[in-house]
Short mmCIF file of C-alpha atoms in Angstrom, two decimals:
data_model
loop_
_atom_site.label_atom_id
_atom_site.label_comp_id
_atom_site.label_asym_id
_atom_site.label_seq_id
_atom_site.Cartn_x
_atom_site.Cartn_y
_atom_site.Cartn_z
CA UNK F 1 -0.07 -0.01 -0.04
CA UNK F 2 1.16 3.54 -0.89
CA UNK F 3 -0.31 6.44 0.71
CA UNK F 4 -1.03 9.06 0.36
CA UNK F 5 -1.94 8.55 -3.19
CA UNK F 6 -1.76 10.89 -4.87
CA UNK F 7 1.19 12.74 -3.38
CA UNK F 8 3.34 15.42 -4.36
CA UNK F 9 6.41 15.41 -1.92
CA UNK F 10 6.58 12.07 -0.05
CA UNK F 11 4.66 8.87 0.06
CA UNK F 12 4.96 6.00 2.33
CA UNK F 13 5.19 2.34 0.92
CA UNK F 14 3.91 -0.06 3.65
CA UNK F 15 3.65 -3.83 3.44
CA UNK F 16 3.99 -6.85 5.88
CA UNK F 17 5.95 -10.11 5.38
CA UNK F 18 5.06 -13.50 6.98
CA UNK F 19 8.73 -14.69 6.72
CA UNK F 20 12.37 -13.75 6.09
CA UNK F 21 12.67 -13.44 2.30
CA UNK F 22 14.25 -11.43 -0.54
CA UNK F 23 12.54 -8.16 -1.27
CA UNK F 24 13.00 -5.78 -4.08
CA UNK F 25 10.64 -2.50 -4.52
CA UNK F 26 10.90 -0.53 -7.98
CA UNK F 27 9.23 2.43 -9.33
CA UNK F 28 8.43 2.34 -13.02
CA UNK F 29 7.10 5.16 -15.28
CA UNK F 30 4.10 4.86 -17.52
CA UNK F 31 6.29 3.75 -20.56
CA UNK F 32 7.46 0.70 -18.11
CA UNK F 33 11.00 2.31 -17.59
CA UNK F 34 12.77 1.79 -14.07
CA UNK F 35 13.07 5.26 -12.57
CA UNK F 36 13.91 4.44 -8.90
CA UNK F 37 14.88 1.44 -6.94
CA UNK F 38 13.66 1.88 -3.14
CA UNK F 39 14.91 -1.39 -1.92
CA UNK F 40 16.76 -4.53 -2.90
CA UNK F 41 17.59 -6.69 0.31
CA UNK F 42 16.73 -9.74 2.83
CA UNK F 43 14.17 -8.67 5.19
CA UNK F 44 12.80 -10.13 8.30
CA UNK F 45 9.08 -10.96 8.75
CA UNK F 46 6.80 -7.96 10.04
CA UNK F 47 5.54 -4.65 9.06
CA UNK F 48 7.66 -2.67 6.86
CA UNK F 49 7.49 1.03 5.95
CA UNK F 50 9.67 2.70 3.37
CA UNK F 51 9.74 6.36 2.32
CA UNK F 52 9.13 7.39 -1.31
CA UNK F 53 10.18 11.18 -2.45
CA UNK F 54 8.27 12.73 -5.24
CA UNK F 55 10.75 15.54 -5.28
CA UNK F 56 12.71 14.30 -8.26
CA UNK F 57 9.77 12.62 -10.05
CA UNK F 58 7.65 14.52 -12.78
CA UNK F 59 3.83 14.74 -12.27
CA UNK F 60 2.29 11.50 -13.67
CA UNK F 61 1.33 7.96 -12.92
CA UNK F 62 4.04 5.61 -11.94
CA UNK F 63 3.75 1.69 -10.91
CA UNK F 64 5.30 0.55 -7.95
CA UNK F 65 6.39 -3.07 -7.79
CA UNK F 66 6.90 -5.19 -4.79
CA UNK F 67 8.63 -8.60 -5.26
CA UNK F 68 8.88 -10.86 -2.17
CA UNK F 69 10.08 -14.31 -2.60
CA UNK F 70 7.82 -15.72 -5.20
CA UNK F 71 4.93 -12.90 -4.93
CA UNK F 72 4.85 -9.92 -7.14
CA UNK F 73 2.33 -7.03 -6.56
CA UNK F 74 2.30 -3.76 -8.84
CA UNK F 75 0.11 -0.89 -7.77
CA UNK F 76 -0.09 2.45 -9.51
CA UNK F 77 0.82 5.88 -7.75
CA UNK F 78 0.17 9.38 -8.75
CA UNK F 79 2.48 12.11 -8.45
CA UNK F 80 0.96 15.51 -8.55
CA UNK F 81 2.73 18.86 -8.41
#
């Protein structure tokens, strides 16, 4: 979950892991190009929060992809200026 959505300066990416696993969080633009890697690491189980700065992102729609073990989730996020 990313909140607030839409956002202009900063959003929070929040998720919960059931077990220790490899995690990657990437932000893609509407053309499918990687614009930012938020995290790539092995994480312990529990609730996680990451700050996403919108200061260097142009206004528009982006996609946040979370890969944790064998699970992948993608959510749209909107940057408004």
